[in-house]
Each structure stands twice: as structure tokens, then as C-alpha cells.
Amino acid sequence: MKNQECYDKNGKFLGWFSRSMAVAVFIFRKNKSKWEVLTEIRGSGAADFQGKRCCVCGYCEFDDTLEETCTKEILQETNLVHHPERLIMVDINSSPKSNHQNITAHYVYVLKGDEKMEFEKRTGGEENEIDSIEWIDTGFLPSDFCFGHDVLIKEYVSRLQKNNIFNRLKGAFLGKRYIFY
């Protein structure tokens, strides 16, 4: 399908109706010797996949960068006071076979001791978008994920551990554009 022109009611050209840009943020923390990932249960106000588990995710709004979108979604969905400069883009999924043909930028964020999270004070994007938030051991992921986030969690943990990036992140910031394979 070709992109479609969009006009307002007066016939003024507004832009193109085309595929949407989204972000998914995989937030990890070390709990003793295990790595955990922050997950959400989608609520009745979510656009789709209500009752399913996912990581922080959302659509890029007009005039926002991808990193600004990550920050908005993290704050809305978790109220995590974080350091946006430590977001690491790890992949972009542009497959037209993906969810609603979205183009999704994947980011990893490693939680350190200086960040605070108050789930009960999160602002939420849409009303009842998120039912609950939970840390999950990456070695024992449940089967109720949507968007293939369970597969991506396993892949990113494996890639991160092979590159020993977690240890490097403890001592130095690698740069928000660092991509590893």
C-alpha cells in the first residue's frame, strides 16, 4: 500500500498517512547475581493486547526525538527518575510484518542505585493503560508477553552479556548512540 496524502477539512495538505514510529525500552537491573527486566501488564485502556505483558513502549509524538519519546514513556508508565543520556539504542525493527507495521526503535536502560521509582505516582499516558508493573527474572520469563518482547529480552540479555557491557556501564558512560551486536 502506498502512503496516502492527508488533508484538513479545508483541503490544506497536512502530510502523509504512513507507518508509525514507536519505541520500546528494556529496563534491566541487577538483583544479587540475577538480571531482572521491568515489565508491565497492559490494562483495559491499552489500545490492544489487554492483560498481556510488555516492556515500556509507545508512539513517537510530533516534534519529539526518539530519546524524548523514551523519557516520556518511562515517566508515564513507571515514574522512574532516570538519566536519559544513558539510554542505549540497540536495534530498529522496520519489518512491515510487525505489529501494525510500526517501525520500532529498541533501547536498553540499565538501572543503577541512584534512580528512584514510585510506581503508584506514575502519570500514565492513557487512562488505565497499565494495570501493574513487575520486575521479572530474565532467566524465567512468563509466556504472556506481546510484541515479541520476551524474545527480545532474551536476545538483549545475551548480547549484553557477551559484550560484557553491563560491567562497562558500571564505570563509564558509553554514549547514547552506542550500538552493539
PDB file of C-alpha atoms in Angstrom:
ATOM      1  CA  MET A   1       0.000   0.000   0.000  1.00  0.00           C
ATOM      2  CA  LYS A   2       1.310   3.433  -0.860  1.00  0.00           C
ATOM      3  CA  ASN A   3       1.444   6.294   1.636  1.00  0.00           C
ATOM      4  CA  GLN A   4      -1.698   8.407   1.470  1.00  0.00           C
ATOM      5  CA  GLU A   5      -1.917  12.185   1.392  1.00  0.00           C
ATOM      6  CA  CYS A   6      -3.822  13.739   4.321  1.00  0.00           C
ATOM      7  CA  TYR A   7      -5.806  16.977   4.121  1.00  0.00           C
ATOM      8  CA  ASP A   8      -7.766  19.001   6.647  1.00  0.00           C
ATOM      9  CA  LYS A   9     -11.464  19.827   6.108  1.00  0.00           C
ATOM     10  CA  ASN A  10     -10.464  22.925   4.100  1.00  0.00           C
ATOM     11  CA  GLY A  11      -8.283  20.947   1.719  1.00  0.00           C
ATOM     12  CA  LYS A  12      -4.936  22.029   3.193  1.00  0.00           C
ATOM     13  CA  PHE A  13      -2.261  19.354   2.838  1.00  0.00           C
ATOM     14  CA  LEU A  14      -1.201  18.121   6.302  1.00  0.00           C
ATOM     15  CA  GLY A  15       1.273  15.396   5.430  1.00  0.00           C
ATOM     16  CA  TRP A  16       1.285  11.709   4.728  1.00  0.00           C
ATOM     17  CA  PHE A  17      -0.572   8.818   6.295  1.00  0.00           C
ATOM     18  CA  SER A  18       2.185   6.243   6.614  1.00  0.00           C
ATOM     19  CA  ARG A  19       3.731   3.778   9.046  1.00  0.00           C
ATOM     20  CA  SER A  20       4.118   4.895  12.669  1.00  0.00           C
ATOM     21  CA  MET A  21       7.333   5.262  14.682  1.00  0.00           C
ATOM     22  CA  ALA A  22       7.431   3.693  18.125  1.00  0.00           C
ATOM     23  CA  VAL A  23       9.954   2.968  20.885  1.00  0.00           C
ATOM     24  CA  ALA A  24      10.393   0.000  23.203  1.00  0.00           C
ATOM     25  CA  VAL A  25      12.568   0.433  26.290  1.00  0.00           C
ATOM     26  CA  PHE A  26      14.001  -2.638  28.003  1.00  0.00           C
ATOM     27  CA  ILE A  27      14.898  -1.616  31.562  1.00  0.00           C
ATOM     28  CA  PHE A  28      17.250  -4.001  33.366  1.00  0.00           C
ATOM     29  CA  ARG A  29      18.600  -4.155  36.912  1.00  0.00           C
ATOM     30  CA  LYS A  30      20.941  -6.441  38.789  1.00  0.00           C
ATOM     31  CA  ASN A  31      19.356  -8.204  41.775  1.00  0.00           C
ATOM     32  CA  LYS A  32      22.135 -10.058  43.580  1.00  0.00           C
ATOM     33  CA  SER A  33      23.568 -12.275  40.821  1.00  0.00           C
ATOM     34  CA  LYS A  34      20.475 -12.242  38.573  1.00  0.00           C
ATOM     35  CA  TRP A  35      19.378  -9.816  35.883  1.00  0.00           C
ATOM     36  CA  GLU A  36      15.776  -8.648  36.014  1.00  0.00           C
ATOM     37  CA  VAL A  37      13.710  -6.749  33.463  1.00  0.00           C
ATOM     38  CA  LEU A  38      10.886  -4.317  34.213  1.00  0.00           C
ATOM     39  CA  THR A  39       7.586  -5.473  32.700  1.00  0.00           C
ATOM     40  CA  GLU A  40       4.062  -4.098  32.559  1.00  0.00           C
ATOM     41  CA  ILE A  41       0.653  -5.740  32.366  1.00  0.00           C
ATOM     42  CA  ARG A  42      -1.415  -3.844  29.803  1.00  0.00           C
ATOM     43  CA  GLY A  43      -4.692  -2.501  31.180  1.00  0.00           C
ATOM     44  CA  SER A  44      -8.182  -2.012  29.802  1.00  0.00           C
ATOM     45  CA  GLY A  45      -7.194   1.415  28.419  1.00  0.00           C
ATOM     46  CA  ALA A  46      -4.405  -0.015  26.241  1.00  0.00           C
ATOM     47  CA  ALA A  47      -5.068   0.053  22.506  1.00  0.00           C
ATOM     48  CA  ASP A  48      -4.551  -3.701  22.190  1.00  0.00           C
ATOM     49  CA  PHE A  49      -3.244  -6.800  23.969  1.00  0.00           C
ATOM     50  CA  GLN A  50      -5.035  -6.001  27.251  1.00  0.00           C
ATOM     51  CA  GLY A  51      -3.883  -8.328  30.038  1.00  0.00           C
ATOM     52  CA  LYS A  52      -0.627  -9.159  28.239  1.00  0.00           C
ATOM     53  CA  ARG A  53       2.873  -8.318  29.448  1.00  0.00           C
ATOM     54  CA  CYS A  54       5.345  -5.993  27.693  1.00  0.00           C
ATOM     55  CA  CYS A  55       8.192  -3.589  28.371  1.00  0.00           C
ATOM     56  CA  VAL A  56       7.828   0.196  28.339  1.00  0.00           C
ATOM     57  CA  CYS A  57       6.716   1.226  24.860  1.00  0.00           C
ATOM     58  CA  GLY A  58       4.829   3.917  22.994  1.00  0.00           C
ATOM     59  CA  TYR A  59       4.483   6.059  19.895  1.00  0.00           C
ATOM     60  CA  CYS A  60       6.669   8.989  18.919  1.00  0.00           C
ATOM     61  CA  GLU A  61       4.701  12.251  19.013  1.00  0.00           C
ATOM     62  CA  PHE A  62       5.181  15.204  16.680  1.00  0.00           C
ATOM     63  CA  ASP A  63       8.249  17.331  17.500  1.00  0.00           C
ATOM     64  CA  ASP A  64       9.776  14.636  19.778  1.00  0.00           C
ATOM     65  CA  THR A  65      13.048  12.807  19.266  1.00  0.00           C
ATOM     66  CA  LEU A  66      13.170   9.076  19.893  1.00  0.00           C
ATOM     67  CA  GLU A  67      15.018   9.668  23.173  1.00  0.00           C
ATOM     68  CA  GLU A  68      12.373  12.205  24.284  1.00  0.00           C
ATOM     69  CA  THR A  69       9.706   9.619  23.494  1.00  0.00           C
ATOM     70  CA  CYS A  70      11.578   7.048  25.602  1.00  0.00           C
ATOM     71  CA  THR A  71      11.769   9.510  28.501  1.00  0.00           C
ATOM     72  CA  LYS A  72       8.049  10.379  28.288  1.00  0.00           C
ATOM     73  CA  GLU A  73       7.021   6.734  28.172  1.00  0.00           C
ATOM     74  CA  ILE A  74       9.328   5.759  31.048  1.00  0.00           C
ATOM     75  CA  LEU A  75       7.944   8.565  33.226  1.00  0.00           C
ATOM     76  CA  GLN A  76       4.300   7.993  32.257  1.00  0.00           C
ATOM     77  CA  GLU A  77       4.370   4.239  32.700  1.00  0.00           C
ATOM     78  CA  THR A  78       6.822   3.749  35.592  1.00  0.00           C
ATOM     79  CA  ASN A  79       7.626   7.173  37.114  1.00  0.00           C
ATOM     80  CA  LEU A  80      11.291   6.150  37.002  1.00  0.00           C
ATOM     81  CA  VAL A  81      13.506   9.167  37.583  1.00  0.00           C
ATOM     82  CA  HIS A  82      16.266   8.183  35.190  1.00  0.00           C
ATOM     83  CA  HIS A  83      19.171   9.592  33.179  1.00  0.00           C
ATOM     84  CA  PRO A  84      18.080   9.882  29.514  1.00  0.00           C
ATOM     85  CA  GLU A  85      21.685  10.159  28.341  1.00  0.00           C
ATOM     86  CA  ARG A  86      22.167   6.523  29.432  1.00  0.00           C
ATOM     87  CA  LEU A  87      19.547   5.175  27.027  1.00  0.00           C
ATOM     88  CA  ILE A  88      21.265   2.893  24.523  1.00  0.00           C
ATOM     89  CA  MET A  89      19.678   2.223  21.132  1.00  0.00           C
ATOM     90  CA  VAL A  90      20.243  -1.449  20.352  1.00  0.00           C
ATOM     91  CA  ASP A  91      18.073  -2.131  17.310  1.00  0.00           C
ATOM     92  CA  ILE A  92      15.395  -0.885  14.937  1.00  0.00           C
ATOM     93  CA  ASN A  93      12.650  -3.194  13.713  1.00  0.00           C
ATOM     94  CA  SER A  94      11.317  -1.955  10.385  1.00  0.00           C
ATOM     95  CA  SER A  95       9.629  -5.161   9.221  1.00  0.00           C
ATOM     96  CA  PRO A  96       6.206  -4.492   7.689  1.00  0.00           C
ATOM     97  CA  LYS A  97       5.103  -7.798   9.255  1.00  0.00           C
ATOM     98  CA  SER A  98       5.484  -6.359  12.774  1.00  0.00           C
ATOM     99  CA  ASN A  99       2.665  -5.100  14.992  1.00  0.00           C
ATOM    100  CA  HIS A 100       0.521  -2.699  12.914  1.00  0.00           C
ATOM    101  CA  GLN A 101       3.569  -2.227  10.617  1.00  0.00           C
ATOM    102  CA  ASN A 102       5.148   0.032  13.243  1.00  0.00           C
ATOM    103  CA  ILE A 103       8.808   0.945  12.900  1.00  0.00           C
ATOM    104  CA  THR A 104      10.165   0.445  16.424  1.00  0.00           C
ATOM    105  CA  ALA A 105      13.453   1.656  17.904  1.00  0.00           C
ATOM    106  CA  HIS A 106      14.619  -0.616  20.731  1.00  0.00           C
ATOM    107  CA  TYR A 107      16.508   0.869  23.675  1.00  0.00           C
ATOM    108  CA  VAL A 108      18.180  -0.675  26.706  1.00  0.00           C
ATOM    109  CA  TYR A 109      18.468   1.104  30.034  1.00  0.00           C
ATOM    110  CA  VAL A 110      20.416  -0.333  32.976  1.00  0.00           C
ATOM    111  CA  LEU A 111      19.069   0.786  36.342  1.00  0.00           C
ATOM    112  CA  LYS A 112      21.675   1.935  38.831  1.00  0.00           C
ATOM    113  CA  GLY A 113      21.366   2.728  42.512  1.00  0.00           C
ATOM    114  CA  ASP A 114      20.761   6.458  42.002  1.00  0.00           C
ATOM    115  CA  GLU A 115      17.405   6.118  40.212  1.00  0.00           C
ATOM    116  CA  LYS A 116      14.124   6.147  42.116  1.00  0.00           C
ATOM    117  CA  MET A 117      10.875   4.603  41.002  1.00  0.00           C
ATOM    118  CA  GLU A 118       7.466   5.252  42.542  1.00  0.00           C
ATOM    119  CA  PHE A 119       5.005   3.146  40.569  1.00  0.00           C
ATOM    120  CA  GLU A 120       1.950   4.417  42.429  1.00  0.00           C
ATOM    121  CA  LYS A 121       2.758   8.006  41.355  1.00  0.00           C
ATOM    122  CA  ARG A 122       3.130   7.280  37.644  1.00  0.00           C
ATOM    123  CA  THR A 123       1.161   9.611  35.403  1.00  0.00           C
ATOM    124  CA  GLY A 124       0.171   7.107  32.722  1.00  0.00           C
ATOM    125  CA  GLY A 125      -0.305   8.015  29.084  1.00  0.00           C
ATOM    126  CA  GLU A 126      -3.809   6.725  28.508  1.00  0.00           C
ATOM    127  CA  GLU A 127      -6.287   6.103  31.303  1.00  0.00           C
ATOM    128  CA  ASN A 128      -5.917   2.518  32.601  1.00  0.00           C
ATOM    129  CA  GLU A 129      -3.181   1.833  30.035  1.00  0.00           C
ATOM    130  CA  ILE A 130      -1.099  -0.139  32.555  1.00  0.00           C
ATOM    131  CA  ASP A 131      -2.594  -2.450  35.205  1.00  0.00           C
ATOM    132  CA  SER A 132       0.623  -3.278  37.040  1.00  0.00           C
ATOM    133  CA  ILE A 133       4.401  -3.225  36.835  1.00  0.00           C
ATOM    134  CA  GLU A 134       6.704  -6.045  37.908  1.00  0.00           C
ATOM    135  CA  TRP A 135      10.402  -6.969  37.872  1.00  0.00           C
ATOM    136  CA  ILE A 136      10.907 -10.390  36.259  1.00  0.00           C
ATOM    137  CA  ASP A 137      13.986 -12.623  36.426  1.00  0.00           C
ATOM    138  CA  THR A 138      15.299 -12.765  32.832  1.00  0.00           C
ATOM    139  CA  GLY A 139      16.043 -16.464  33.298  1.00  0.00           C
ATOM    140  CA  PHE A 140      12.377 -17.284  33.966  1.00  0.00           C
ATOM    141  CA  LEU A 141      10.201 -15.224  31.618  1.00  0.00           C
ATOM    142  CA  PRO A 142       6.469 -15.994  31.607  1.00  0.00           C
ATOM    143  CA  SER A 143       4.703 -16.815  28.334  1.00  0.00           C
ATOM    144  CA  ASP A 144       2.207 -13.932  28.383  1.00  0.00           C
ATOM    145  CA  PHE A 145       4.261 -11.289  26.505  1.00  0.00           C
ATOM    146  CA  CYS A 146       3.029  -9.357  23.498  1.00  0.00           C
ATOM    147  CA  PHE A 147       5.035  -7.651  20.731  1.00  0.00           C
ATOM    148  CA  GLY A 148       7.638 -10.427  20.988  1.00  0.00           C
ATOM    149  CA  HIS A 149       9.213  -8.653  23.960  1.00  0.00           C
ATOM    150  CA  ASP A 150      10.095 -11.954  25.646  1.00  0.00           C
ATOM    151  CA  VAL A 151      12.200 -12.982  22.646  1.00  0.00           C
ATOM    152  CA  LEU A 152      13.842  -9.538  22.561  1.00  0.00           C
ATOM    153  CA  ILE A 153      14.614  -9.629  26.302  1.00  0.00           C
ATOM    154  CA  LYS A 154      16.444 -12.935  25.859  1.00  0.00           C
ATOM    155  CA  GLU A 155      18.311 -11.600  22.831  1.00  0.00           C
ATOM    156  CA  TYR A 156      19.377  -8.348  24.508  1.00  0.00           C
ATOM    157  CA  VAL A 157      20.478 -10.049  27.717  1.00  0.00           C
ATOM    158  CA  SER A 158      22.543 -12.489  25.664  1.00  0.00           C
ATOM    159  CA  ARG A 159      24.086  -9.732  23.526  1.00  0.00           C
ATOM    160  CA  LEU A 160      24.792  -7.576  26.541  1.00  0.00           C
ATOM    161  CA  GLN A 161      26.428 -10.395  28.478  1.00  0.00           C
ATOM    162  CA  LYS A 162      28.568 -11.481  25.522  1.00  0.00           C
ATOM    163  CA  ASN A 163      29.870  -7.953  25.158  1.00  0.00           C
ATOM    164  CA  ASN A 164      30.216  -7.581  28.929  1.00  0.00           C
ATOM    165  CA  ILE A 165      28.524  -4.220  28.544  1.00  0.00           C
ATOM    166  CA  PHE A 166      26.883  -4.366  31.971  1.00  0.00           C
ATOM    167  CA  ASN A 167      30.286  -4.270  33.675  1.00  0.00           C
ATOM    168  CA  ARG A 168      31.458  -1.417  31.470  1.00  0.00           C
ATOM    169  CA  LEU A 169      28.296   0.569  32.217  1.00  0.00           C
ATOM    170  CA  LYS A 170      29.063   0.445  35.935  1.00  0.00           C
ATOM    171  CA  GLY A 171      32.219   2.511  35.500  1.00  0.00           C
ATOM    172  CA  ALA A 172      31.699   4.657  32.433  1.00  0.00           C
ATOM    173  CA  PHE A 173      29.018   6.037  30.176  1.00  0.00           C
ATOM    174  CA  LEU A 174      29.343   4.566  26.701  1.00  0.00           C
ATOM    175  CA  GLY A 175      27.338   7.185  24.803  1.00  0.00           C
ATOM    176  CA  LYS A 176      23.675   7.153  23.920  1.00  0.00           C
ATOM    177  CA  ARG A 177      24.302   6.187  20.303  1.00  0.00           C
ATOM    178  CA  TYR A 178      26.377   3.095  21.101  1.00  0.00           C
ATOM    179  CA  ILE A 179      25.089   0.101  19.150  1.00  0.00           C
ATOM    180  CA  PHE A 180      26.412  -3.397  19.830  1.00  0.00           C
ATOM    181  CA  TYR A 181      25.913  -6.742  18.138  1.00  0.00           C
TER     182      TYR A 181
END
